[in-house]
Amino acid sequence: MILVTENAFSQHSVSGRISDALTHEPVGFANVIVNHSGKGTISDFDGFFEMSKVFPGDTLFISFLGYEPREIPVDTAKMITIPIFPSVYALDEVVVKPGLNPAHLILKNIWRNNDQNNMNKLKAYEYEKYSRTMVYFRKFNYRDSASLIRPLKNEFNNHSVSTGEEGIPALPAYVSENISDVYYTKSPVREAVHIKLVRSDGLAFKGTDLVSQLTTKQENFNFLNNNVQIIDKAFVSPASRFGLLYYKYYLIDSMYLDNTWCYEIRFVPKRKEEAVFKGTMWITDTTYAIKRISAEIGKKSDVNFIQRIKIQQDYSNIGACWFPVKERFMADAANIYITNYSEKKNIETDKVLPDSFYKRELSIEPDAGEKDNPLWDSVVVGSLTQTDSMALPKLNH
C-alpha cells in the first residue's frame, strides 16, 4: 500500500508497504527509488518505507533480488497495495566486466573489521527478547504424517490460509509468544533464560522432531561467523573469510539505512548443491559491519525435508559491537510451514554474573502463563506478516 500526504508546497510525503504478489508476505529491504534518480530508501524489516519531498508526477521504482522491478506513480492520496512478482531472472547470469570487483574489496574489509564488529568478542551480554512462533499444517502426502491432518479435514477446508512462496493452502495450527530475559557468558559458555510472559493458542501438540528443531534453534544466527548452523548442518556465511570460494558477489547500490551509509551486496552460490545461501546484505561504509541481511536456502540444501528457509536480520551498533536486534525466520518444510519473529532490546554487555546464576538455565515467572496478564498490554512489537495476521483470528475461532 502507499499513503501520500500533500503539503502546501506541493511536495508529498510517501509511505507504503511492499509485499510478495504470490505469498502476500512483506518484502523487506527492497529498493525504492524516485524516477531512477538514485534518490530513495529501502523498505524496512516488515516491508514498510517512507519518503519525503516527492512531487506530483514522480514515479517510484521498486526493485529487489529475485523480483521483477515495478514502477508506481505517487500522484494519488489513495492507499494501495504494492505487490511485486518473483522473476525468472538468474543473478548468476550477470556479466561482470574485467577488473577488480568492488564487492570483493568490501568483503575483505568485512574480514579486517570482524573482530571489532562481531558479538563473539563480548565476555557476556544480556537482553530482553520478544519471540513469536507460528506453525501451519498443510495437506499431507507422506505416510508418517498423514494421520495428523485427517481429523482436521473440516478445519482445513474452512480455515486455511496461503503460505510460502507458492501460496500453498495451510491450516494455522499453533502460535506461541514469549518475553524473556536472556543472559549469556562466554567462558565457560553458558546461557540462562528467565521467561516473564508466555502465551499460546491452537492445537496442543508435541510436534514432530523437525518442528522442535526449527522452533528452538532459529534465533541464534550470526552471519559474521564463518559458518551459520541450521539444525544439524553448517552453512557457509556470505561474510565468511572463505566466502570467495563459495559465492559470487555483486555491488548493486549504496544508500542510507537508519542514517548509516551502506553498500548493498548481492551474493549467489557458485555451486548450488553446496551448503550456501543466496540473498543480499547491506554493509556499513566505515565500520564494514553487517547492517541488514536477507538470506535463504532452497531444496538443494539437503536439510531434512526442508524446501526453503529464509532469514532476515537487522543489526544495530550497541557501542561494543554490531548486535542482531530483529530477526524474521521462515521455514517451508515439506507439509509444515513455520514463521518466527524476534526482537531484542535493553542490551547490556560484559556484565558477568556469578557462575551460580547460570546454573539455572531456565526459570519462569509464576504468573507468566496467564493469558490476560496486563503486562501484555504494554508490549509493542514488530508488525505481523500478512499470512500471520490472517491466521491469528482463525486460531481463536
mmCIF file of C-alpha atoms in Angstrom:
data_model
loop_
_atom_site.group_PDB
_atom_site.id
_atom_site.type_symbol
_atom_site.label_atom_id
_atom_site.label_comp_id
_atom_site.label_asym_id
_atom_site.label_seq_id
_atom_site.Cartn_x
_atom_site.Cartn_y
_atom_site.Cartn_z
ATOM 1 C CA MET A 1 0.000 0.000 0.000
ATOM 2 C CA ILE A 2 1.012 3.639 -0.431
ATOM 3 C CA LEU A 3 -0.207 6.578 1.610
ATOM 4 C CA VAL A 4 0.518 10.013 0.141
ATOM 5 C CA THR A 5 0.243 13.254 2.111
ATOM 6 C CA GLU A 6 0.482 16.606 0.317
ATOM 7 C CA ASN A 7 1.788 19.802 1.928
ATOM 8 C CA ALA A 8 1.412 23.419 0.975
ATOM 9 C CA PHE A 9 4.466 23.356 -1.294
ATOM 10 C CA SER A 10 3.014 20.572 -3.466
ATOM 11 C CA GLN A 11 5.562 18.147 -2.147
ATOM 12 C CA HIS A 12 4.433 14.744 -0.999
ATOM 13 C CA SER A 13 5.333 12.538 1.903
ATOM 14 C CA VAL A 14 5.051 8.944 0.740
ATOM 15 C CA SER A 15 4.725 5.854 2.901
ATOM 16 C CA GLY A 16 3.757 2.346 1.953
ATOM 17 C CA ARG A 17 4.376 -1.362 2.156
ATOM 18 C CA ILE A 18 5.844 -3.782 -0.387
ATOM 19 C CA SER A 19 4.690 -7.387 -0.495
ATOM 20 C CA ASP A 20 5.216 -10.579 -2.472
ATOM 21 C CA ALA A 21 2.453 -10.816 -5.088
ATOM 22 C CA LEU A 22 2.109 -14.587 -4.632
ATOM 23 C CA THR A 23 2.529 -15.147 -0.898
ATOM 24 C CA HIS A 24 1.454 -11.672 0.330
ATOM 25 C CA GLU A 25 4.428 -11.721 2.714
ATOM 26 C CA PRO A 26 6.248 -8.402 3.253
ATOM 27 C CA VAL A 27 9.365 -7.810 1.177
ATOM 28 C CA GLY A 28 11.907 -6.269 3.494
ATOM 29 C CA PHE A 29 14.971 -4.379 2.264
ATOM 30 C CA ALA A 30 13.573 -3.654 -1.223
ATOM 31 C CA ASN A 31 14.968 -0.596 -3.034
ATOM 32 C CA VAL A 32 12.538 2.307 -3.519
ATOM 33 C CA ILE A 33 13.952 4.928 -5.902
ATOM 34 C CA VAL A 34 12.356 8.135 -7.238
ATOM 35 C CA ASN A 35 12.402 8.449 -11.036
ATOM 36 C CA HIS A 36 15.505 6.232 -11.375
ATOM 37 C CA SER A 37 17.419 9.175 -9.892
ATOM 38 C CA GLY A 38 19.294 7.329 -7.168
ATOM 39 C CA LYS A 39 17.367 9.244 -4.515
ATOM 40 C CA GLY A 40 15.450 6.797 -2.427
ATOM 41 C CA THR A 41 15.237 4.473 0.527
ATOM 42 C CA ILE A 42 14.878 0.801 1.451
ATOM 43 C CA SER A 43 11.816 -0.909 2.870
ATOM 44 C CA ASP A 44 12.265 -1.915 6.486
ATOM 45 C CA PHE A 45 12.159 -5.318 8.122
ATOM 46 C CA ASP A 46 8.385 -5.555 7.620
ATOM 47 C CA GLY A 47 8.247 -4.152 4.079
ATOM 48 C CA PHE A 48 7.331 -0.584 5.099
ATOM 49 C CA PHE A 49 9.019 2.521 3.696
ATOM 50 C CA GLU A 50 8.657 6.278 3.984
ATOM 51 C CA MET A 51 9.963 9.123 1.826
ATOM 52 C CA SER A 52 9.612 12.903 1.913
ATOM 53 C CA LYS A 53 9.921 15.601 -0.763
ATOM 54 C CA VAL A 54 8.296 13.617 -3.531
ATOM 55 C CA PHE A 55 6.478 15.725 -6.117
ATOM 56 C CA PRO A 56 3.261 15.132 -8.096
ATOM 57 C CA GLY A 57 4.043 13.201 -11.240
ATOM 58 C CA ASP A 58 7.027 11.424 -9.697
ATOM 59 C CA THR A 59 7.334 7.677 -10.059
ATOM 60 C CA LEU A 60 8.662 5.171 -7.563
ATOM 61 C CA PHE A 61 10.887 2.450 -8.980
ATOM 62 C CA ILE A 62 10.843 -0.662 -6.766
ATOM 63 C CA SER A 63 13.382 -3.462 -7.098
ATOM 64 C CA PHE A 64 14.710 -6.409 -5.134
ATOM 65 C CA LEU A 65 16.733 -9.543 -5.823
ATOM 66 C CA GLY A 66 14.563 -12.278 -7.298
ATOM 67 C CA TYR A 67 11.642 -9.969 -8.206
ATOM 68 C CA GLU A 68 10.517 -8.135 -11.300
ATOM 69 C CA PRO A 69 11.052 -4.349 -10.953
ATOM 70 C CA ARG A 70 7.887 -2.281 -10.600
ATOM 71 C CA GLU A 71 7.035 1.369 -11.214
ATOM 72 C CA ILE A 72 4.306 3.114 -9.191
ATOM 73 C CA PRO A 73 3.024 6.704 -9.690
ATOM 74 C CA VAL A 74 2.697 8.729 -6.486
ATOM 75 C CA ASP A 75 0.201 11.393 -7.573
ATOM 76 C CA THR A 76 -2.651 9.867 -5.564
ATOM 77 C CA ALA A 77 -3.805 10.048 -1.961
ATOM 78 C CA LYS A 78 -5.324 6.589 -2.126
ATOM 79 C CA MET A 79 -3.843 3.742 -0.115
ATOM 80 C CA ILE A 80 -2.888 0.910 -2.450
ATOM 81 C CA THR A 81 -1.030 -2.387 -2.239
ATOM 82 C CA ILE A 82 2.356 -2.678 -3.961
ATOM 83 C CA PRO A 83 2.844 -6.337 -4.868
ATOM 84 C CA ILE A 84 5.991 -7.331 -6.719
ATOM 85 C CA PHE A 85 6.272 -10.587 -8.629
ATOM 86 C CA PRO A 86 9.080 -13.153 -8.380
ATOM 87 C CA SER A 87 11.183 -13.185 -11.526
ATOM 88 C CA VAL A 88 12.737 -15.998 -13.501
ATOM 89 C CA TYR A 89 15.909 -13.953 -13.952
ATOM 90 C CA ALA A 90 19.041 -15.568 -12.536
ATOM 91 C CA LEU A 91 21.627 -13.279 -10.980
ATOM 92 C CA ASP A 92 24.452 -15.653 -11.830
ATOM 93 C CA GLU A 93 23.912 -14.720 -15.474
ATOM 94 C CA VAL A 94 25.039 -11.146 -14.819
ATOM 95 C CA VAL A 95 28.174 -10.304 -16.774
ATOM 96 C CA VAL A 96 30.904 -8.642 -14.707
ATOM 97 C CA LYS A 97 33.397 -6.576 -16.684
ATOM 98 C CA PRO A 98 37.103 -7.410 -16.357
ATOM 99 C CA GLY A 99 38.896 -5.734 -13.488
ATOM 100 C CA LEU A 100 38.734 -5.682 -9.723
ATOM 101 C CA ASN A 101 35.307 -6.498 -8.317
ATOM 102 C CA PRO A 102 34.426 -3.697 -5.830
ATOM 103 C CA ALA A 103 32.293 -6.138 -3.841
ATOM 104 C CA HIS A 104 35.455 -8.158 -3.138
ATOM 105 C CA LEU A 105 37.160 -5.073 -1.654
ATOM 106 C CA ILE A 106 34.214 -4.540 0.678
ATOM 107 C CA LEU A 107 34.221 -8.218 1.619
ATOM 108 C CA LYS A 108 37.907 -8.052 2.578
ATOM 109 C CA ASN A 109 37.169 -5.030 4.766
ATOM 110 C CA ILE A 110 34.439 -7.058 6.478
ATOM 111 C CA TRP A 111 37.107 -9.629 7.370
ATOM 112 C CA ARG A 112 39.556 -6.970 8.618
ATOM 113 C CA ASN A 113 36.935 -5.435 10.904
ATOM 114 C CA ASN A 114 35.264 -8.649 12.023
ATOM 115 C CA ASP A 115 36.983 -8.845 15.403
ATOM 116 C CA GLN A 116 35.692 -5.438 16.471
ATOM 117 C CA ASN A 117 32.191 -5.852 14.986
ATOM 118 C CA ASN A 118 31.377 -9.432 15.979
ATOM 119 C CA MET A 119 29.341 -10.036 19.131
ATOM 120 C CA ASN A 120 31.545 -13.075 19.776
ATOM 121 C CA LYS A 121 34.163 -10.785 21.301
ATOM 122 C CA LEU A 122 31.863 -9.993 24.241
ATOM 123 C CA LYS A 123 32.636 -11.684 27.559
ATOM 124 C CA ALA A 124 28.958 -11.591 28.444
ATOM 125 C CA TYR A 125 25.700 -9.994 27.368
ATOM 126 C CA GLU A 126 22.064 -9.875 28.368
ATOM 127 C CA TYR A 127 18.890 -8.588 26.765
ATOM 128 C CA GLU A 128 15.106 -8.730 26.815
ATOM 129 C CA LYS A 129 13.665 -10.740 23.942
ATOM 130 C CA TYR A 130 10.208 -10.958 22.410
ATOM 131 C CA SER A 131 9.583 -14.031 20.257
ATOM 132 C CA ARG A 132 6.548 -15.164 18.258
ATOM 133 C CA THR A 133 6.378 -18.543 16.520
ATOM 134 C CA MET A 134 3.568 -19.740 14.271
ATOM 135 C CA VAL A 135 3.116 -23.245 12.870
ATOM 136 C CA TYR A 136 0.930 -24.203 9.896
ATOM 137 C CA PHE A 137 -0.064 -27.683 8.686
ATOM 138 C CA ARG A 138 -0.592 -28.454 5.024
ATOM 139 C CA LYS A 139 -2.376 -31.374 3.388
ATOM 140 C CA PHE A 140 -0.162 -34.360 3.999
ATOM 141 C CA ASN A 141 1.134 -36.773 1.386
ATOM 142 C CA TYR A 142 3.743 -38.515 3.482
ATOM 143 C CA ARG A 143 2.886 -41.793 5.184
ATOM 144 C CA ASP A 144 4.399 -40.886 8.542
ATOM 145 C CA SER A 145 2.362 -37.711 8.983
ATOM 146 C CA ALA A 146 -0.931 -38.406 7.211
ATOM 147 C CA SER A 147 -2.769 -39.281 10.408
ATOM 148 C CA LEU A 148 -2.104 -35.839 11.838
ATOM 149 C CA ILE A 149 -4.284 -33.965 9.366
ATOM 150 C CA ARG A 150 -7.175 -36.391 8.799
ATOM 151 C CA PRO A 151 -9.128 -35.445 11.938
ATOM 152 C CA LEU A 152 -8.740 -31.802 10.875
ATOM 153 C CA LYS A 153 -10.188 -32.096 7.362
ATOM 154 C CA ASN A 154 -13.124 -29.754 8.027
ATOM 155 C CA GLU A 155 -10.892 -27.316 9.884
ATOM 156 C CA PHE A 156 -8.506 -27.263 6.935
ATOM 157 C CA ASN A 157 -11.238 -26.625 4.387
ATOM 158 C CA ASN A 158 -12.771 -23.779 6.409
ATOM 159 C CA HIS A 159 -9.785 -22.022 7.926
ATOM 160 C CA SER A 160 -6.729 -22.476 5.693
ATOM 161 C CA VAL A 161 -4.552 -19.545 4.565
ATOM 162 C CA SER A 162 -1.940 -19.204 1.806
ATOM 163 C CA THR A 163 1.660 -19.898 2.832
ATOM 164 C CA GLY A 164 5.125 -19.989 1.303
ATOM 165 C CA GLU A 165 6.401 -18.597 -1.981
ATOM 166 C CA GLU A 166 3.900 -20.748 -3.915
ATOM 167 C CA GLY A 167 0.898 -19.707 -1.808
ATOM 168 C CA ILE A 168 0.103 -23.283 -0.722
ATOM 169 C CA PRO A 169 -3.022 -23.532 1.498
ATOM 170 C CA ALA A 170 -2.241 -24.438 5.117
ATOM 171 C CA LEU A 171 -4.102 -24.685 8.400
ATOM 172 C CA PRO A 172 -2.956 -22.274 11.145
ATOM 173 C CA ALA A 173 -2.218 -24.773 13.890
ATOM 174 C CA TYR A 174 -0.299 -23.087 16.661
ATOM 175 C CA VAL A 175 1.010 -19.731 17.858
ATOM 176 C CA SER A 176 3.315 -19.067 20.774
ATOM 177 C CA GLU A 177 4.598 -15.767 22.140
ATOM 178 C CA ASN A 178 7.017 -15.165 24.952
ATOM 179 C CA ILE A 179 9.013 -12.396 26.541
ATOM 180 C CA SER A 180 12.154 -13.389 28.344
ATOM 181 C CA ASP A 181 15.405 -12.095 29.769
ATOM 182 C CA VAL A 182 18.424 -13.848 28.282
ATOM 183 C CA TYR A 183 21.829 -13.965 29.983
ATOM 184 C CA TYR A 184 24.947 -15.256 28.212
ATOM 185 C CA THR A 185 28.542 -15.714 29.321
ATOM 186 C CA LYS A 186 31.407 -16.749 27.060
ATOM 187 C CA SER A 187 33.839 -18.504 29.406
ATOM 188 C CA PRO A 188 32.626 -21.060 30.042
ATOM 189 C CA VAL A 189 29.769 -20.871 27.538
ATOM 190 C CA ARG A 190 26.517 -20.727 29.471
ATOM 191 C CA GLU A 191 23.079 -19.248 28.908
ATOM 192 C CA ALA A 192 20.250 -18.614 31.330
ATOM 193 C CA VAL A 193 16.719 -17.706 30.232
ATOM 194 C CA HIS A 194 14.078 -16.232 32.505
ATOM 195 C CA ILE A 195 10.602 -16.298 30.932
ATOM 196 C CA LYS A 196 8.479 -13.361 32.078
ATOM 197 C CA LEU A 197 5.449 -13.811 29.830
ATOM 198 C CA VAL A 198 4.263 -16.682 27.654
ATOM 199 C CA ARG A 199 1.022 -17.464 25.862
ATOM 200 C CA SER A 200 -0.024 -19.880 23.169
ATOM 201 C CA ASP A 201 -3.094 -20.876 21.206
ATOM 202 C CA GLY A 202 -4.096 -23.567 18.749
ATOM 203 C CA LEU A 203 -3.549 -27.298 18.784
ATOM 204 C CA ALA A 204 -1.990 -28.810 21.882
ATOM 205 C CA PHE A 205 0.626 -30.947 20.173
ATOM 206 C CA LYS A 206 4.145 -32.055 20.944
ATOM 207 C CA GLY A 207 5.114 -31.625 17.309
ATOM 208 C CA THR A 208 7.499 -33.542 15.127
ATOM 209 C CA ASP A 209 11.247 -33.577 15.691
ATOM 210 C CA LEU A 210 11.563 -31.247 12.708
ATOM 211 C CA VAL A 211 9.198 -28.660 14.236
ATOM 212 C CA SER A 212 11.003 -28.891 17.561
ATOM 213 C CA GLN A 213 14.395 -28.355 15.961
ATOM 214 C CA LEU A 214 13.262 -25.424 13.857
ATOM 215 C CA THR A 215 11.390 -23.639 16.656
ATOM 216 C CA THR A 216 14.155 -23.979 19.239
ATOM 217 C CA LYS A 217 17.251 -23.216 17.141
ATOM 218 C CA GLN A 218 16.189 -20.434 14.812
ATOM 219 C CA GLU A 219 17.103 -17.369 16.879
ATOM 220 C CA ASN A 220 20.882 -17.619 17.239
ATOM 221 C CA PHE A 221 22.199 -16.926 13.754
ATOM 222 C CA ASN A 222 25.364 -14.846 13.482
ATOM 223 C CA PHE A 223 26.353 -14.099 9.887
ATOM 224 C CA LEU A 224 29.644 -12.517 10.953
ATOM 225 C CA ASN A 225 30.836 -16.026 11.776
ATOM 226 C CA ASN A 226 32.363 -18.186 9.054
ATOM 227 C CA ASN A 227 29.510 -20.679 9.354
ATOM 228 C CA VAL A 228 25.818 -20.458 10.252
ATOM 229 C CA GLN A 229 24.305 -23.529 11.888
ATOM 230 C CA ILE A 230 20.820 -24.576 10.698
ATOM 231 C CA ILE A 231 19.502 -27.624 12.547
ATOM 232 C CA ASP A 232 22.444 -30.044 12.287
ATOM 233 C CA LYS A 233 24.178 -28.559 9.252
ATOM 234 C CA ALA A 234 26.736 -25.757 8.921
ATOM 235 C CA PHE A 235 26.225 -23.303 6.037
ATOM 236 C CA VAL A 236 28.978 -21.006 4.784
ATOM 237 C CA SER A 237 28.147 -17.417 5.697
ATOM 238 C CA PRO A 238 28.334 -14.895 2.831
ATOM 239 C CA ALA A 239 30.583 -12.830 5.145
ATOM 240 C CA SER A 240 32.907 -15.798 5.749
ATOM 241 C CA ARG A 241 36.654 -15.473 5.223
ATOM 242 C CA PHE A 242 36.218 -18.356 2.793
ATOM 243 C CA GLY A 243 33.279 -16.725 1.016
ATOM 244 C CA LEU A 244 35.101 -16.167 -2.271
ATOM 245 C CA LEU A 245 35.420 -19.929 -2.660
ATOM 246 C CA TYR A 246 31.661 -20.412 -2.463
ATOM 247 C CA TYR A 247 29.935 -17.213 -3.652
ATOM 248 C CA LYS A 248 29.765 -14.690 -6.464
ATOM 249 C CA TYR A 249 29.372 -11.136 -5.122
ATOM 250 C CA TYR A 250 27.867 -8.082 -6.820
ATOM 251 C CA LEU A 251 27.902 -4.484 -5.568
ATOM 252 C CA ILE A 252 24.423 -3.312 -6.540
ATOM 253 C CA ASP A 253 23.863 0.046 -4.845
ATOM 254 C CA SER A 254 24.628 2.243 -1.839
ATOM 255 C CA MET A 255 22.292 4.333 0.309
ATOM 256 C CA TYR A 256 21.372 5.375 3.846
ATOM 257 C CA LEU A 257 19.868 2.860 6.256
ATOM 258 C CA ASP A 258 18.880 4.380 9.599
ATOM 259 C CA ASN A 259 21.251 7.300 8.945
ATOM 260 C CA THR A 260 24.117 4.934 8.120
ATOM 261 C CA TRP A 261 25.587 4.834 4.606
ATOM 262 C CA CYS A 262 25.612 1.232 3.417
ATOM 263 C CA TYR A 263 26.728 -0.818 0.438
ATOM 264 C CA GLU A 264 24.201 -3.270 -0.993
ATOM 265 C CA ILE A 265 25.882 -6.535 -1.961
ATOM 266 C CA ARG A 266 24.114 -9.497 -3.507
ATOM 267 C CA PHE A 267 25.548 -12.971 -3.203
ATOM 268 C CA VAL A 268 24.749 -16.154 -5.116
ATOM 269 C CA PRO A 269 26.244 -19.648 -4.846
ATOM 270 C CA LYS A 270 28.979 -20.743 -7.223
ATOM 271 C CA ARG A 271 27.656 -24.283 -6.821
ATOM 272 C CA LYS A 272 24.029 -24.599 -5.720
ATOM 273 C CA GLU A 273 24.448 -28.112 -4.330
ATOM 274 C CA GLU A 274 26.761 -26.850 -1.547
ATOM 275 C CA ALA A 275 25.718 -25.634 1.915
ATOM 276 C CA VAL A 276 25.378 -21.966 0.970
ATOM 277 C CA PHE A 277 22.860 -19.115 0.856
ATOM 278 C CA LYS A 278 21.648 -16.636 -1.725
ATOM 279 C CA GLY A 279 20.466 -13.139 -0.916
ATOM 280 C CA THR A 280 21.508 -9.571 -0.120
ATOM 281 C CA MET A 281 23.482 -7.917 2.658
ATOM 282 C CA TRP A 282 23.958 -4.248 3.478
ATOM 283 C CA ILE A 283 27.414 -3.308 4.783
ATOM 284 C CA THR A 284 28.217 -0.094 6.681
ATOM 285 C CA ASP A 285 30.703 2.128 4.864
ATOM 286 C CA THR A 286 33.057 2.977 7.751
ATOM 287 C CA THR A 287 32.980 0.006 10.127
ATOM 288 C CA TYR A 288 32.223 -2.628 7.448
ATOM 289 C CA ALA A 289 29.686 -4.380 9.647
ATOM 290 C CA ILE A 290 26.521 -6.132 8.518
ATOM 291 C CA LYS A 291 23.647 -3.693 8.938
ATOM 292 C CA ARG A 292 20.980 -5.899 7.327
ATOM 293 C CA ILE A 293 20.899 -9.261 5.646
ATOM 294 C CA SER A 294 18.307 -11.318 3.809
ATOM 295 C CA ALA A 295 19.475 -14.867 3.093
ATOM 296 C CA GLU A 296 17.780 -18.069 2.036
ATOM 297 C CA ILE A 297 18.484 -21.684 1.217
ATOM 298 C CA GLY A 298 16.475 -23.904 -1.100
ATOM 299 C CA LYS A 299 15.646 -27.502 -1.921
ATOM 300 C CA LYS A 300 19.214 -28.467 -2.801
ATOM 301 C CA SER A 301 20.406 -27.680 0.723
ATOM 302 C CA ASP A 302 19.691 -31.261 1.837
ATOM 303 C CA VAL A 303 18.363 -30.347 5.306
ATOM 304 C CA ASN A 304 15.822 -32.982 6.333
ATOM 305 C CA PHE A 305 12.582 -32.230 4.424
ATOM 306 C CA ILE A 306 13.286 -28.505 4.086
ATOM 307 C CA GLN A 307 12.064 -26.937 0.847
ATOM 308 C CA ARG A 308 13.186 -23.425 1.711
ATOM 309 C CA ILE A 309 14.467 -21.397 4.662
ATOM 310 C CA LYS A 310 14.636 -17.613 4.703
ATOM 311 C CA ILE A 311 16.334 -15.484 7.349
ATOM 312 C CA GLN A 312 16.170 -11.704 7.643
ATOM 313 C CA GLN A 313 18.200 -9.847 10.261
ATOM 314 C CA ASP A 314 18.649 -6.249 11.317
ATOM 315 C CA TYR A 315 21.844 -5.337 13.221
ATOM 316 C CA SER A 316 22.386 -2.312 15.447
ATOM 317 C CA ASN A 317 25.568 -0.665 16.718
ATOM 318 C CA ILE A 318 25.395 -1.012 20.510
ATOM 319 C CA GLY A 319 28.819 0.551 21.028
ATOM 320 C CA ALA A 320 30.754 -2.598 21.817
ATOM 321 C CA CYS A 321 29.816 -4.359 18.569
ATOM 322 C CA TRP A 322 27.067 -4.786 15.985
ATOM 323 C CA PHE A 323 24.295 -6.859 17.551
ATOM 324 C CA PRO A 324 21.370 -8.628 15.787
ATOM 325 C CA VAL A 325 18.283 -6.862 17.161
ATOM 326 C CA LYS A 326 15.496 -8.049 14.833
ATOM 327 C CA GLU A 327 15.045 -11.335 13.076
ATOM 328 C CA ARG A 328 12.432 -12.962 10.891
ATOM 329 C CA PHE A 329 12.701 -16.656 10.104
ATOM 330 C CA MET A 330 10.610 -18.747 7.709
ATOM 331 C CA ALA A 331 10.855 -22.477 7.075
ATOM 332 C CA ASP A 332 8.991 -24.240 4.283
ATOM 333 C CA ALA A 333 9.410 -27.826 5.431
ATOM 334 C CA ALA A 334 7.505 -30.468 3.473
ATOM 335 C CA ASN A 335 3.976 -30.241 4.912
ATOM 336 C CA ILE A 336 4.798 -27.842 7.730
ATOM 337 C CA TYR A 337 5.255 -24.079 7.392
ATOM 338 C CA ILE A 338 6.860 -22.172 10.282
ATOM 339 C CA THR A 339 7.430 -18.472 10.894
ATOM 340 C CA ASN A 340 9.255 -16.770 13.745
ATOM 341 C CA TYR A 341 9.763 -13.119 14.577
ATOM 342 C CA SER A 342 12.004 -11.892 17.393
ATOM 343 C CA GLU A 343 13.205 -8.571 18.770
ATOM 344 C CA LYS A 344 15.926 -7.838 21.304
ATOM 345 C CA LYS A 345 16.161 -4.689 23.423
ATOM 346 C CA ASN A 346 17.713 -3.387 26.664
ATOM 347 C CA ILE A 347 21.013 -4.958 25.607
ATOM 348 C CA GLU A 348 23.847 -4.829 28.152
ATOM 349 C CA THR A 349 27.361 -6.100 27.520
ATOM 350 C CA ASP A 350 30.274 -7.501 29.534
ATOM 351 C CA LYS A 351 28.235 -7.726 32.729
ATOM 352 C CA VAL A 352 29.498 -11.075 34.010
ATOM 353 C CA LEU A 353 27.282 -12.627 36.679
ATOM 354 C CA PRO A 354 28.316 -15.247 39.280
ATOM 355 C CA ASP A 355 28.662 -18.810 37.978
ATOM 356 C CA SER A 356 25.789 -19.918 40.196
ATOM 357 C CA PHE A 357 23.430 -17.618 38.279
ATOM 358 C CA TYR A 358 23.842 -19.568 35.029
ATOM 359 C CA LYS A 359 23.312 -22.989 36.612
ATOM 360 C CA ARG A 360 19.566 -22.487 36.445
ATOM 361 C CA GLU A 361 19.305 -22.497 32.663
ATOM 362 C CA LEU A 362 15.539 -21.931 32.530
ATOM 363 C CA SER A 363 13.254 -20.175 35.001
ATOM 364 C CA ILE A 364 9.674 -18.947 34.673
ATOM 365 C CA GLU A 365 7.682 -16.266 36.469
ATOM 366 C CA PRO A 366 4.813 -17.841 38.471
ATOM 367 C CA ASP A 367 2.151 -15.876 36.561
ATOM 368 C CA ALA A 368 3.950 -15.930 33.188
ATOM 369 C CA GLY A 369 1.327 -18.149 31.553
ATOM 370 C CA GLU A 370 -1.741 -16.072 32.365
ATOM 371 C CA LYS A 371 -3.237 -15.047 29.007
ATOM 372 C CA ASP A 372 -4.852 -11.932 30.462
ATOM 373 C CA ASN A 373 -1.697 -10.769 32.187
ATOM 374 C CA PRO A 374 -1.874 -6.937 31.969
ATOM 375 C CA LEU A 375 1.825 -6.801 31.110
ATOM 376 C CA TRP A 376 0.925 -7.923 27.569
ATOM 377 C CA ASP A 377 -0.857 -4.589 27.050
ATOM 378 C CA SER A 378 2.458 -2.745 27.254
ATOM 379 C CA VAL A 379 4.222 -4.973 24.729
ATOM 380 C CA VAL A 380 4.937 -3.245 21.417
ATOM 381 C CA VAL A 381 6.435 -5.496 18.747
ATOM 382 C CA GLY A 382 7.020 -5.518 15.003
ATOM 383 C CA SER A 383 4.107 -5.965 12.666
ATOM 384 C CA LEU A 384 2.793 -9.345 11.574
ATOM 385 C CA THR A 385 3.238 -10.726 8.100
ATOM 386 C CA GLN A 386 0.021 -10.862 6.110
ATOM 387 C CA THR A 387 -0.115 -14.651 6.444
ATOM 388 C CA ASP A 388 0.281 -14.492 10.224
ATOM 389 C CA SER A 389 -2.230 -11.652 10.613
ATOM 390 C CA MET A 390 -4.808 -13.675 8.662
ATOM 391 C CA ALA A 391 -4.032 -16.770 10.714
ATOM 392 C CA LEU A 392 -4.400 -15.373 14.240
ATOM 393 C CA PRO A 393 -8.203 -14.857 14.124
ATOM 394 C CA LYS A 394 -8.618 -18.383 12.754
ATOM 395 C CA LEU A 395 -6.731 -19.828 15.724
ATOM 396 C CA ASN A 396 -9.331 -18.282 18.007
ATOM 397 C CA HIS A 397 -12.414 -19.374 16.053
#
